[in-house]
mmCIF file of C-alpha atoms in Angstrom:
data_model
loop_
_atom_site.group_PDB
_atom_site.id
_atom_site.type_symbol
_atom_site.label_atom_id
_atom_site.label_comp_id
_atom_site.label_asym_id
_atom_site.label_seq_id
_atom_site.Cartn_x
_atom_site.Cartn_y
_atom_site.Cartn_z
ATOM 1 C CA MET A 987 3.632 42.416 -14.539
ATOM 2 C CA LYS A 988 4.600 38.994 -15.867
ATOM 3 C CA THR A 989 6.628 38.369 -12.714
ATOM 4 C CA ASP A 990 3.661 39.348 -10.516
ATOM 5 C CA SER A 991 1.362 37.113 -12.558
ATOM 6 C CA ARG A 992 3.731 34.175 -12.287
ATOM 7 C CA LEU A 993 4.154 34.751 -8.532
ATOM 8 C CA GLY A 994 0.388 34.861 -8.155
ATOM 9 C CA ARG A 995 -0.005 31.527 -9.936
ATOM 10 C CA ILE A 996 2.629 29.962 -7.695
ATOM 11 C CA LEU A 997 0.947 31.328 -4.568
ATOM 12 C CA ARG A 998 -2.490 30.151 -5.701
ATOM 13 C CA ARG A 999 -1.162 26.679 -6.398
ATOM 14 C CA TRP A 1000 0.986 26.037 -3.334
ATOM 15 C CA VAL A 1001 -0.257 28.226 -0.434
ATOM 16 C CA PRO A 1002 -3.664 26.506 0.052
ATOM 17 C CA PRO A 1003 -2.157 22.974 -0.140
ATOM 18 C CA LEU A 1004 0.602 23.921 2.312
ATOM 19 C CA VAL A 1005 -1.951 25.304 4.771
ATOM 20 C CA LEU A 1006 -3.988 22.098 4.445
ATOM 21 C CA LEU A 1007 -0.796 20.062 4.890
ATOM 22 C CA VAL A 1008 0.014 21.829 8.167
ATOM 23 C CA LEU A 1009 -3.513 21.151 9.452
ATOM 24 C CA PHE A 1010 -3.257 17.534 8.320
ATOM 25 C CA LEU A 1011 0.058 17.110 10.143
ATOM 26 C CA GLY A 1012 -1.570 18.430 13.311
ATOM 27 C CA PHE A 1013 -4.357 15.874 12.857
ATOM 28 C CA ILE A 1014 -1.761 13.090 12.425
ATOM 29 C CA VAL A 1015 0.085 14.090 15.592
ATOM 30 C CA GLN A 1016 -3.193 14.074 17.522
ATOM 31 C CA ILE A 1017 -4.437 10.649 16.399
ATOM 32 C CA ASN A 1018 -1.055 9.017 17.011
ATOM 33 C CA GLN A 1019 -1.274 9.729 20.727
ATOM 34 C CA VAL A 1020 -2.276 6.115 21.354
ATOM 35 C CA ASP A 1021 -1.690 4.000 24.450
ATOM 36 C CA LYS A 1022 -1.343 0.461 23.104
ATOM 37 C CA VAL A 1023 -2.469 -2.506 25.181
ATOM 38 C CA GLU A 1024 0.520 -4.775 25.814
ATOM 39 C CA LEU A 1025 -0.274 -8.153 24.259
ATOM 40 C CA ILE A 1026 3.070 -9.838 24.988
ATOM 41 C CA SER A 1027 5.467 -8.986 27.800
ATOM 42 C CA ARG A 1028 8.795 -7.908 26.289
ATOM 43 C CA ASP A 1029 10.553 -6.854 29.483
ATOM 44 C CA GLY A 1030 14.279 -7.292 28.955
ATOM 45 C CA GLN A 1031 13.850 -8.526 25.370
ATOM 46 C CA THR A 1032 15.481 -6.579 22.540
ATOM 47 C CA PHE A 1033 16.448 -7.102 18.918
ATOM 48 C CA GLU A 1034 20.031 -6.061 18.172
ATOM 49 C CA LYS A 1035 22.432 -6.168 15.248
ATOM 50 C CA GLY A 1036 25.591 -8.238 15.050
ATOM 51 C CA VAL A 1037 28.100 -9.883 12.712
ATOM 52 C CA VAL A 1038 28.810 -13.624 12.644
ATOM 53 C CA THR A 1039 32.504 -14.213 13.350
ATOM 54 C CA GLU A 1040 32.711 -17.998 13.675
ATOM 55 C CA ILE A 1041 30.636 -21.131 13.051
ATOM 56 C CA MET A 1042 31.259 -23.315 16.096
ATOM 57 C CA GLN A 1043 28.911 -26.138 15.117
ATOM 58 C CA ASP A 1044 27.219 -26.330 11.735
ATOM 59 C CA ASN A 1045 23.959 -28.090 10.851
ATOM 60 C CA LEU A 1046 24.523 -28.385 7.097
ATOM 61 C CA GLN A 1047 23.748 -31.887 5.790
ATOM 62 C CA PRO A 1048 25.450 -33.615 2.817
ATOM 63 C CA ASP A 1049 22.330 -33.079 0.696
ATOM 64 C CA GLY A 1050 22.450 -29.306 1.312
ATOM 65 C CA SER A 1051 19.611 -29.184 3.836
ATOM 66 C CA ARG A 1052 19.902 -27.961 7.414
ATOM 67 C CA VAL A 1053 18.702 -29.908 10.446
ATOM 68 C CA GLY A 1054 18.689 -28.670 14.019
ATOM 69 C CA GLU A 1055 20.642 -25.613 15.096
ATOM 70 C CA GLN A 1056 23.919 -23.893 14.376
ATOM 71 C CA ARG A 1057 26.134 -22.706 17.208
ATOM 72 C CA VAL A 1058 27.803 -19.465 16.214
ATOM 73 C CA LYS A 1059 29.794 -16.572 17.626
ATOM 74 C CA VAL A 1060 28.416 -13.116 16.958
ATOM 75 C CA ARG A 1061 30.103 -9.769 17.548
ATOM 76 C CA MET A 1062 27.341 -7.416 18.669
ATOM 77 C CA THR A 1063 27.237 -3.975 17.042
ATOM 78 C CA THR A 1064 24.255 -2.515 18.959
ATOM 79 C CA GLY A 1065 22.672 -2.878 22.397
ATOM 80 C CA VAL A 1066 24.108 -3.380 25.863
ATOM 81 C CA ARG A 1067 26.460 -6.098 24.552
ATOM 82 C CA LYS A 1068 27.832 -3.815 21.841
ATOM 83 C CA GLY A 1069 31.454 -4.674 21.056
ATOM 84 C CA GLN A 1070 31.229 -8.022 22.837
ATOM 85 C CA GLU A 1071 31.367 -11.437 21.203
ATOM 86 C CA ILE A 1072 28.645 -13.814 22.328
ATOM 87 C CA GLU A 1073 27.861 -17.450 21.656
ATOM 88 C CA THR A 1074 24.345 -18.094 20.398
ATOM 89 C CA THR A 1075 22.251 -20.430 18.262
ATOM 90 C CA SER A 1076 20.535 -20.147 14.888
ATOM 91 C CA SER A 1077 17.637 -22.474 14.080
ATOM 92 C CA SER A 1078 17.107 -24.100 10.698
ATOM 93 C CA GLY A 1079 13.545 -22.828 10.311
ATOM 94 C CA TYR A 1080 12.406 -20.976 7.205
ATOM 95 C CA LEU A 1081 10.536 -18.324 9.180
ATOM 96 C CA PHE A 1082 13.120 -17.747 11.914
ATOM 97 C CA GLY A 1083 16.868 -18.136 12.089
ATOM 98 C CA ALA A 1084 19.374 -18.007 9.243
ATOM 99 C CA GLY A 1085 21.980 -20.194 7.590
ATOM 100 C CA CYS A 1086 24.861 -18.277 9.126
ATOM 101 C CA THR A 1087 28.243 -17.842 7.452
ATOM 102 C CA PRO A 1088 31.255 -15.873 8.750
ATOM 103 C CA GLY A 1089 30.794 -12.177 8.057
ATOM 104 C CA MET A 1090 27.002 -12.362 7.717
ATOM 105 C CA LYS A 1091 25.100 -9.493 9.329
ATOM 106 C CA VAL A 1092 22.315 -10.829 11.543
ATOM 107 C CA VAL A 1093 19.606 -9.671 13.940
ATOM 108 C CA VAL A 1094 19.903 -11.266 17.383
ATOM 109 C CA MET A 1095 16.965 -11.623 19.770
ATOM 110 C CA GLN A 1096 18.221 -11.065 23.312
ATOM 111 C CA SER A 1097 16.693 -11.473 26.754
ATOM 112 C CA ILE A 1098 18.951 -9.939 29.386
ATOM 113 C CA ALA A 1099 18.650 -10.348 33.152
ATOM 114 C CA GLY A 1100 21.653 -8.977 35.040
ATOM 115 C CA ASP A 1101 24.776 -10.644 33.701
ATOM 116 C CA THR A 1102 22.777 -13.444 32.065
ATOM 117 C CA THR A 1103 21.976 -13.217 28.352
ATOM 118 C CA ILE A 1104 19.715 -15.648 26.497
ATOM 119 C CA SER A 1105 19.921 -15.087 22.773
ATOM 120 C CA SER A 1106 19.281 -16.588 19.356
ATOM 121 C CA VAL A 1107 19.661 -15.424 15.760
ATOM 122 C CA TYR A 1108 16.308 -14.061 14.616
ATOM 123 C CA SER A 1109 17.145 -13.513 10.934
ATOM 124 C CA GLN A 1110 19.669 -12.146 8.511
ATOM 125 C CA ASP A 1111 19.884 -8.363 8.801
ATOM 126 C CA ARG A 1112 18.172 -7.206 5.616
ATOM 127 C CA GLY A 1113 17.068 -3.748 6.729
ATOM 128 C CA MET A 1114 19.760 -1.933 4.741
ATOM 129 C CA VAL A 1115 18.982 -4.002 1.633
ATOM 130 C CA ILE A 1116 15.323 -2.974 1.827
ATOM 131 C CA LEU A 1117 16.242 0.698 2.196
ATOM 132 C CA ILE A 1118 18.741 0.542 -0.694
ATOM 133 C CA PHE A 1119 16.254 -1.099 -3.069
ATOM 134 C CA ALA A 1120 13.538 1.402 -2.094
ATOM 135 C CA ALA A 1121 15.978 4.272 -2.683
ATOM 136 C CA LEU A 1122 17.030 2.806 -6.047
ATOM 137 C CA TYR A 1123 13.400 2.547 -7.128
ATOM 138 C CA LEU A 1124 12.691 6.150 -6.173
ATOM 139 C CA LEU A 1125 15.891 7.231 -7.943
ATOM 140 C CA ALA A 1126 14.915 5.354 -11.114
ATOM 141 C CA LEU A 1127 11.432 6.870 -10.934
ATOM 142 C CA CYS A 1128 12.887 10.367 -10.694
ATOM 143 C CA LEU A 1129 15.543 9.864 -13.393
ATOM 144 C CA VAL A 1130 13.182 8.307 -15.940
ATOM 145 C CA GLY A 1131 10.133 10.411 -15.101
ATOM 146 C CA GLY A 1132 11.909 13.725 -14.603
ATOM 147 C CA LEU A 1133 9.833 16.269 -12.717
ATOM 148 C CA GLN A 1134 6.728 14.114 -13.002
ATOM 149 C CA GLY A 1135 8.715 11.215 -11.579
ATOM 150 C CA VAL A 1136 9.710 13.329 -8.591
ATOM 151 C CA LYS A 1137 6.069 14.245 -8.044
ATOM 152 C CA GLY A 1138 5.077 10.583 -8.347
ATOM 153 C CA ALA A 1139 7.732 9.628 -5.778
ATOM 154 C CA LEU A 1140 6.407 12.263 -3.370
ATOM 155 C CA GLY A 1141 2.889 10.907 -3.854
ATOM 156 C CA LEU A 1142 4.087 7.366 -3.168
ATOM 157 C CA VAL A 1143 5.857 8.416 0.028
ATOM 158 C CA PHE A 1144 2.766 10.354 1.142
ATOM 159 C CA THR A 1145 0.553 7.304 0.546
ATOM 160 C CA PHE A 1146 2.857 5.073 2.586
ATOM 161 C CA LEU A 1147 2.941 7.585 5.457
ATOM 162 C CA CYS A 1148 -0.860 7.864 5.409
ATOM 163 C CA ILE A 1149 -1.247 4.113 5.779
ATOM 164 C CA MET A 1150 1.266 4.009 8.642
ATOM 165 C CA PHE A 1151 0.246 7.143 10.550
ATOM 166 C CA VAL A 1152 -3.439 7.630 9.637
ATOM 167 C CA TYR A 1153 -4.994 4.276 8.741
ATOM 168 C CA LEU A 1154 -3.365 2.147 11.461
ATOM 169 C CA PRO A 1155 -3.939 4.543 14.419
ATOM 170 C CA LEU A 1156 -7.573 5.191 13.479
ATOM 171 C CA VAL A 1157 -8.324 1.476 13.035
ATOM 172 C CA TYR A 1158 -6.608 0.730 16.349
ATOM 173 C CA ARG A 1159 -8.823 3.351 18.023
ATOM 174 C CA GLY A 1160 -11.880 1.354 16.924
ATOM 175 C CA TRP A 1161 -12.951 3.345 13.869
ATOM 176 C CA SER A 1162 -14.555 1.464 10.980
ATOM 177 C CA PRO A 1163 -11.711 0.062 8.817
ATOM 178 C CA PHE A 1164 -13.880 0.429 5.714
ATOM 179 C CA TRP A 1165 -14.577 4.132 6.167
ATOM 180 C CA VAL A 1166 -11.038 4.836 7.347
ATOM 181 C CA SER A 1167 -9.747 3.260 4.139
ATOM 182 C CA VAL A 1168 -12.188 5.394 2.130
ATOM 183 C CA PHE A 1169 -10.837 8.468 3.912
ATOM 184 C CA VAL A 1170 -7.222 7.442 3.261
ATOM 185 C CA CYS A 1171 -7.994 6.705 -0.393
ATOM 186 C CA VAL A 1172 -9.622 10.122 -0.848
ATOM 187 C CA ILE A 1173 -6.707 11.955 0.796
ATOM 188 C CA THR A 1174 -3.955 10.062 -1.032
ATOM 189 C CA THR A 1175 -5.784 10.311 -4.366
ATOM 190 C CA ALA A 1176 -6.263 14.046 -4.039
ATOM 191 C CA VAL A 1177 -2.636 14.664 -3.019
ATOM 192 C CA THR A 1178 -1.077 12.319 -5.592
ATOM 193 C CA LEU A 1179 -3.126 13.596 -8.510
ATOM 194 C CA TYR A 1180 -2.656 17.214 -7.426
ATOM 195 C CA LEU A 1181 1.103 16.723 -7.403
ATOM 196 C CA ILE A 1182 1.007 15.164 -10.863
ATOM 197 C CA GLY A 1183 -1.658 17.267 -12.568
ATOM 198 C CA GLY A 1184 -1.744 20.495 -10.574
ATOM 199 C CA PRO A 1185 -4.887 22.579 -9.946
ATOM 200 C CA THR A 1186 -6.528 21.641 -13.252
ATOM 201 C CA MET A 1187 -9.794 20.211 -14.445
ATOM 202 C CA LYS A 1188 -7.903 17.026 -15.351
ATOM 203 C CA THR A 1189 -6.984 16.534 -11.697
ATOM 204 C CA LEU A 1190 -10.569 17.097 -10.571
ATOM 205 C CA VAL A 1191 -11.916 14.617 -13.127
ATOM 206 C CA ALA A 1192 -9.322 11.950 -12.278
ATOM 207 C CA THR A 1193 -9.890 12.386 -8.535
ATOM 208 C CA GLY A 1194 -13.646 12.004 -8.909
ATOM 209 C CA GLY A 1195 -13.275 8.932 -11.130
ATOM 210 C CA THR A 1196 -10.788 7.311 -8.749
ATOM 211 C CA ILE A 1197 -12.908 7.842 -5.649
ATOM 212 C CA ALA A 1198 -15.983 6.506 -7.463
ATOM 213 C CA GLY A 1199 -14.100 3.422 -8.667
ATOM 214 C CA VAL A 1200 -12.725 2.643 -5.194
ATOM 215 C CA ILE A 1201 -16.160 2.981 -3.598
ATOM 216 C CA ILE A 1202 -17.638 0.737 -6.312
ATOM 217 C CA SER A 1203 -15.009 -1.874 -5.428
ATOM 218 C CA GLY A 1204 -16.067 -1.706 -1.789
ATOM 219 C CA VAL A 1205 -19.760 -1.984 -2.618
ATOM 220 C CA SER A 1206 -19.073 -4.949 -4.928
ATOM 221 C CA ALA A 1207 -17.118 -6.715 -2.190
ATOM 222 C CA THR A 1208 -19.919 -6.074 0.306
ATOM 223 C CA LEU A 1209 -22.534 -7.525 -2.056
ATOM 224 C CA PHE A 1210 -20.311 -10.545 -2.745
ATOM 225 C CA SER A 1211 -19.911 -11.049 0.997
ATOM 226 C CA MET A 1212 -23.650 -10.905 1.612
ATOM 227 C CA ALA A 1213 -24.353 -13.385 -1.197
ATOM 228 C CA SER A 1214 -21.515 -15.866 -0.521
ATOM 229 C CA GLY A 1215 -21.092 -15.723 3.246
ATOM 230 C CA VAL A 1216 -17.401 -14.826 2.906
ATOM 231 C CA THR A 1217 -16.618 -12.171 5.510
ATOM 232 C CA GLY A 1218 -13.690 -10.562 7.224
ATOM 233 C CA TRP A 1219 -14.005 -13.218 9.916
ATOM 234 C CA ASN A 1220 -12.965 -15.995 7.516
ATOM 235 C CA VAL A 1221 -9.347 -14.911 7.174
ATOM 236 C CA SER A 1222 -6.584 -17.359 8.141
ATOM 237 C CA ASP A 1223 -5.179 -15.264 11.025
ATOM 238 C CA ILE A 1224 -8.551 -14.643 12.656
ATOM 239 C CA GLU A 1225 -7.444 -16.106 16.024
ATOM 240 C CA SER A 1226 -4.739 -13.460 16.461
ATOM 241 C CA LEU A 1227 -7.099 -10.750 15.233
ATOM 242 C CA LEU A 1228 -9.727 -11.780 17.784
ATOM 243 C CA THR A 1229 -7.227 -11.058 20.525
ATOM 244 C CA LEU A 1230 -6.849 -7.538 19.140
ATOM 245 C CA SER A 1231 -10.607 -7.158 18.942
ATOM 246 C CA ASN A 1232 -11.033 -8.142 22.589
ATOM 247 C CA THR A 1233 -8.226 -5.938 23.903
ATOM 248 C CA SER A 1234 -8.355 -2.789 21.786
ATOM 249 C CA GLY A 1235 -11.773 -2.750 20.125
ATOM 250 C CA ILE A 1236 -10.505 -3.123 16.556
ATOM 251 C CA GLN A 1237 -13.354 -3.912 14.144
ATOM 252 C CA VAL A 1238 -11.798 -7.074 12.751
ATOM 253 C CA GLY A 1239 -14.624 -7.865 10.331
ATOM 254 C CA GLY A 1240 -13.953 -4.760 8.242
ATOM 255 C CA LEU A 1241 -10.206 -5.241 7.755
ATOM 256 C CA LEU A 1242 -10.597 -7.496 4.712
ATOM 257 C CA PHE A 1243 -12.744 -4.991 2.841
ATOM 258 C CA SER A 1244 -10.628 -1.991 3.783
ATOM 259 C CA GLY A 1245 -7.557 -3.802 2.494
ATOM 260 C CA LEU A 1246 -9.361 -4.421 -0.786
ATOM 261 C CA LEU A 1247 -10.034 -0.698 -1.232
ATOM 262 C CA ILE A 1248 -6.394 0.202 -0.631
ATOM 263 C CA SER A 1249 -5.090 -2.548 -2.915
ATOM 264 C CA SER A 1250 -7.343 -1.489 -5.798
ATOM 265 C CA LEU A 1251 -6.558 2.224 -5.435
ATOM 266 C CA GLY A 1252 -3.466 2.271 -7.653
ATOM 267 C CA ALA A 1253 -5.057 0.513 -10.628
ATOM 268 C CA VAL A 1254 -8.236 2.608 -10.455
ATOM 269 C CA MET A 1255 -6.188 5.800 -10.168
ATOM 270 C CA ASP A 1256 -4.214 4.812 -13.252
ATOM 271 C CA VAL A 1257 -7.384 4.292 -15.286
ATOM 272 C CA ALA A 1258 -9.028 7.523 -14.125
ATOM 273 C CA MET A 1259 -5.963 9.699 -14.712
ATOM 274 C CA SER A 1260 -5.278 8.208 -18.139
ATOM 275 C CA ILE A 1261 -8.854 8.697 -19.314
ATOM 276 C CA GLY A 1262 -9.131 12.196 -17.852
ATOM 277 C CA SER A 1263 -5.844 13.230 -19.439
ATOM 278 C CA ALA A 1264 -6.711 11.724 -22.836
ATOM 279 C CA ILE A 1265 -10.123 13.396 -23.031
ATOM 280 C CA GLY A 1266 -8.568 16.658 -21.866
ATOM 281 C CA GLU A 1267 -6.044 16.538 -24.708
ATOM 282 C CA LEU A 1268 -8.775 15.721 -27.226
ATOM 283 C CA TYR A 1269 -10.870 18.676 -26.118
ATOM 284 C CA ALA A 1270 -7.860 21.015 -25.973
ATOM 285 C CA HIS A 1271 -7.007 20.227 -29.603
ATOM 286 C CA ASP A 1272 -10.604 20.437 -30.815
ATOM 287 C CA PRO A 1273 -12.898 22.501 -28.548
ATOM 288 C CA SER A 1274 -15.678 22.113 -31.094
ATOM 289 C CA LEU A 1275 -16.237 18.492 -30.087
ATOM 290 C CA THR A 1276 -19.717 17.877 -28.719
ATOM 291 C CA ARG A 1277 -20.342 16.102 -25.472
ATOM 292 C CA ARG A 1278 -21.603 13.074 -27.392
ATOM 293 C CA ALA A 1279 -18.392 12.916 -29.421
ATOM 294 C CA LEU A 1280 -16.253 13.291 -26.301
ATOM 295 C CA PHE A 1281 -18.200 10.524 -24.559
ATOM 296 C CA ARG A 1282 -17.742 8.145 -27.488
ATOM 297 C CA ALA A 1283 -14.025 8.899 -27.701
ATOM 298 C CA GLY A 1284 -13.600 8.466 -23.954
ATOM 299 C CA MET A 1285 -15.385 5.116 -23.955
ATOM 300 C CA HIS A 1286 -13.213 3.877 -26.833
ATOM 301 C CA ILE A 1287 -10.113 4.835 -24.838
ATOM 302 C CA GLY A 1288 -11.490 3.280 -21.664
ATOM 303 C CA ARG A 1289 -12.406 0.000 -23.322
ATOM 304 C CA ASP A 1290 -8.824 -0.431 -24.488
ATOM 305 C CA MET A 1291 -7.654 0.010 -20.889
ATOM 306 C CA MET A 1292 -10.214 -2.192 -19.136
ATOM 307 C CA GLY A 1293 -8.740 -5.534 -20.150
ATOM 308 C CA THR A 1294 -5.143 -4.868 -19.200
ATOM 309 C CA ASP A 1295 -5.891 -3.100 -15.922
ATOM 310 C CA SER A 1296 -8.408 -5.764 -14.869
ATOM 311 C CA ASN A 1297 -5.731 -8.362 -15.581
ATOM 312 C CA THR A 1298 -3.393 -6.368 -13.342
ATOM 313 C CA LEU A 1299 -5.596 -6.853 -10.284
ATOM 314 C CA ILE A 1300 -6.666 -10.422 -11.066
ATOM 315 C CA LEU A 1301 -3.046 -11.486 -11.582
ATOM 316 C CA ALA A 1302 -1.896 -9.605 -8.481
ATOM 317 C CA PHE A 1303 -4.338 -11.456 -6.229
ATOM 318 C CA ALA A 1304 -3.679 -14.762 -8.041
ATOM 319 C CA GLY A 1305 0.046 -14.236 -7.510
ATOM 320 C CA GLY A 1306 -0.518 -13.639 -3.820
ATOM 321 C CA SER A 1307 -2.412 -16.938 -3.595
ATOM 322 C CA ILE A 1308 -0.047 -18.981 -5.765
ATOM 323 C CA SER A 1309 1.299 -21.077 -2.852
ATOM 324 C CA MET A 1310 -2.237 -22.056 -1.886
ATOM 325 C CA LEU A 1311 -3.088 -22.911 -5.502
ATOM 326 C CA VAL A 1312 -0.014 -25.137 -5.825
ATOM 327 C CA LEU A 1313 -0.928 -26.973 -2.608
ATOM 328 C CA ASN A 1314 -4.505 -27.482 -3.814
ATOM 329 C CA TYR A 1315 -3.196 -28.858 -7.103
ATOM 330 C CA ALA A 1316 -0.642 -31.146 -5.439
ATOM 331 C CA TYR A 1317 -3.201 -32.620 -3.047
ATOM 332 C CA ASP A 1318 -5.616 -33.066 -5.979
ATOM 333 C CA LEU A 1319 -8.473 -31.533 -4.021
ATOM 334 C CA PRO A 1320 -11.977 -31.846 -5.519
ATOM 335 C CA LEU A 1321 -13.074 -28.790 -7.470
ATOM 336 C CA LEU A 1322 -16.155 -28.393 -5.288
ATOM 337 C CA GLN A 1323 -13.944 -28.232 -2.182
ATOM 338 C CA VAL A 1324 -11.554 -25.725 -3.745
ATOM 339 C CA LEU A 1325 -14.283 -23.384 -4.994
ATOM 340 C CA ASN A 1326 -15.985 -23.332 -1.602
ATOM 341 C CA SER A 1327 -12.898 -22.856 0.561
ATOM 342 C CA ASN A 1328 -12.657 -19.554 2.407
ATOM 343 C CA ASN A 1329 -9.220 -18.716 0.989
ATOM 344 C CA ILE A 1330 -10.341 -19.124 -2.617
ATOM 345 C CA GLY A 1331 -13.542 -17.204 -1.926
ATOM 346 C CA ILE A 1332 -11.581 -14.291 -0.473
ATOM 347 C CA ALA A 1333 -9.124 -14.255 -3.396
ATOM 348 C CA VAL A 1334 -11.978 -14.312 -5.924
ATOM 349 C CA MET A 1335 -13.814 -11.560 -4.060
ATOM 350 C CA GLN A 1336 -10.729 -9.361 -3.992
ATOM 351 C CA GLY A 1337 -9.885 -9.846 -7.643
ATOM 352 C CA LEU A 1338 -13.401 -9.451 -9.039
ATOM 353 C CA SER A 1339 -14.450 -6.588 -6.765
ATOM 354 C CA GLY A 1340 -11.322 -4.616 -7.641
ATOM 355 C CA SER A 1341 -11.961 -5.291 -11.317
ATOM 356 C CA PHE A 1342 -15.542 -4.073 -10.939
ATOM 357 C CA GLY A 1343 -14.111 -0.820 -9.641
ATOM 358 C CA ILE A 1344 -11.792 -0.502 -12.643
ATOM 359 C CA VAL A 1345 -14.465 -1.305 -15.224
ATOM 360 C CA LEU A 1346 -17.125 0.973 -13.775
ATOM 361 C CA ALA A 1347 -14.643 3.769 -13.095
ATOM 362 C CA VAL A 1348 -14.309 4.119 -16.871
ATOM 363 C CA PRO A 1349 -17.856 5.391 -17.632
ATOM 364 C CA VAL A 1350 -17.870 7.464 -14.440
ATOM 365 C CA THR A 1351 -14.604 9.218 -15.381
ATOM 366 C CA VAL A 1352 -15.736 9.700 -18.972
ATOM 367 C CA LEU A 1353 -19.043 11.160 -17.795
ATOM 368 C CA LEU A 1354 -17.266 13.559 -15.425
ATOM 369 C CA SER A 1355 -14.955 14.621 -18.250
ATOM 370 C CA VAL A 1356 -17.876 15.231 -20.616
ATOM 371 C CA LEU A 1357 -19.722 17.269 -17.994
ATOM 372 C CA LEU A 1358 -16.795 19.353 -16.724
ATOM 373 C CA TYR A 1359 -14.414 20.004 -19.634
ATOM 374 C CA PRO A 1360 -16.868 21.910 -21.866
ATOM 375 C CA ARG A 1361 -17.779 24.162 -18.918
ATOM 376 C CA ARG A 1362 -14.340 25.791 -19.234
ATOM 377 C CA ARG A 1363 -14.717 26.546 -22.927
ATOM 378 C CA THR A 1364 -14.695 30.285 -22.377
ATOM 379 C CA THR A 1365 -12.842 30.588 -19.084
ATOM 380 C CA CYS A 1366 -9.445 28.916 -19.196
ATOM 381 C CA PRO A 1367 -7.591 26.074 -20.887
ATOM 382 C CA VAL A 1368 -8.385 22.491 -20.037
ATOM 383 C CA ASP A 1369 -4.884 21.982 -18.690
ATOM 384 C CA GLU A 1370 -2.140 24.383 -17.724
ATOM 385 C CA LYS A 1371 1.212 23.550 -19.195
ATOM 386 C CA ASN A 1372 3.043 25.179 -16.320
ATOM 387 C CA ALA A 1373 1.012 23.398 -13.662
#
């Protein structure tokens, strides 16, 4: 009987999500059937891997800087020139090229027409480094977090895949970036918190609080935009985005706000899950607590979290704008000019709107906890230890 009961719990927990996952995968396959408009002709152009074998002419100056181009020999390891050694150039730019040394793995941009090859070093080959560091992070997450770490890693991978294979295709098809980001946030929140908390009231409370906080962030950003005149059309790369808008119908104006929702999701999720879990533990240890007492306890917990999590978002957006801030400081720009620049306005909007979502997610999550936890007083525990 115990075996049947345990099997039933496993089936109830995993069969419905697996069915939904299969349907979701079918939806992903369908929306990724996209015919992209070619913006730049790349006929004959490829990016291939190679290894620098010789520096034929260096551009290193006595002061350590580089001027002009290097002439190098590269042994190609992929592409139609695989196994061949070619002569090419590497510029001294910070965005393109690389300071080549013998043995360095590089990415070579090639344009091939018959027996003629025009090539240049695009960058150092850092693809494997990125994969190794990502794998090390996931490994550390699993080793330190145990089973919960594994679940968190699965949630992180799922979120990344949703952005790549749900958000981007739908936005490219002309859907509203704002509402697509809301959809992605709802899906990733539900899956991540379900993996971590299981089919429990804690998961339901945290999911509701997270979704509310993210939507509050979006509403705050919209109100800020209406009051300040800062919109998604004021971003620095608007010229390139306008090309996309004219060719594929992408709603460029909504990209800024959709990005804000996605960037604030993690911090809001952290607040909602922590509060939901804490109130759940309080009620599990003392079911006699009234709703008023639970609300007070939840608000005390939430207030302790508001400051640090708000700092998380403010500092994240400030860190992303640090180069701009240093330039403003170095040029000694007037304060009135700095405050009214589009870049500063966007950074302030992102930081404050995300923080609004965090702060107001606290009372929403506490209220959901107070309303939902006592309803299970006579039915089942607040949280299942084997979930």
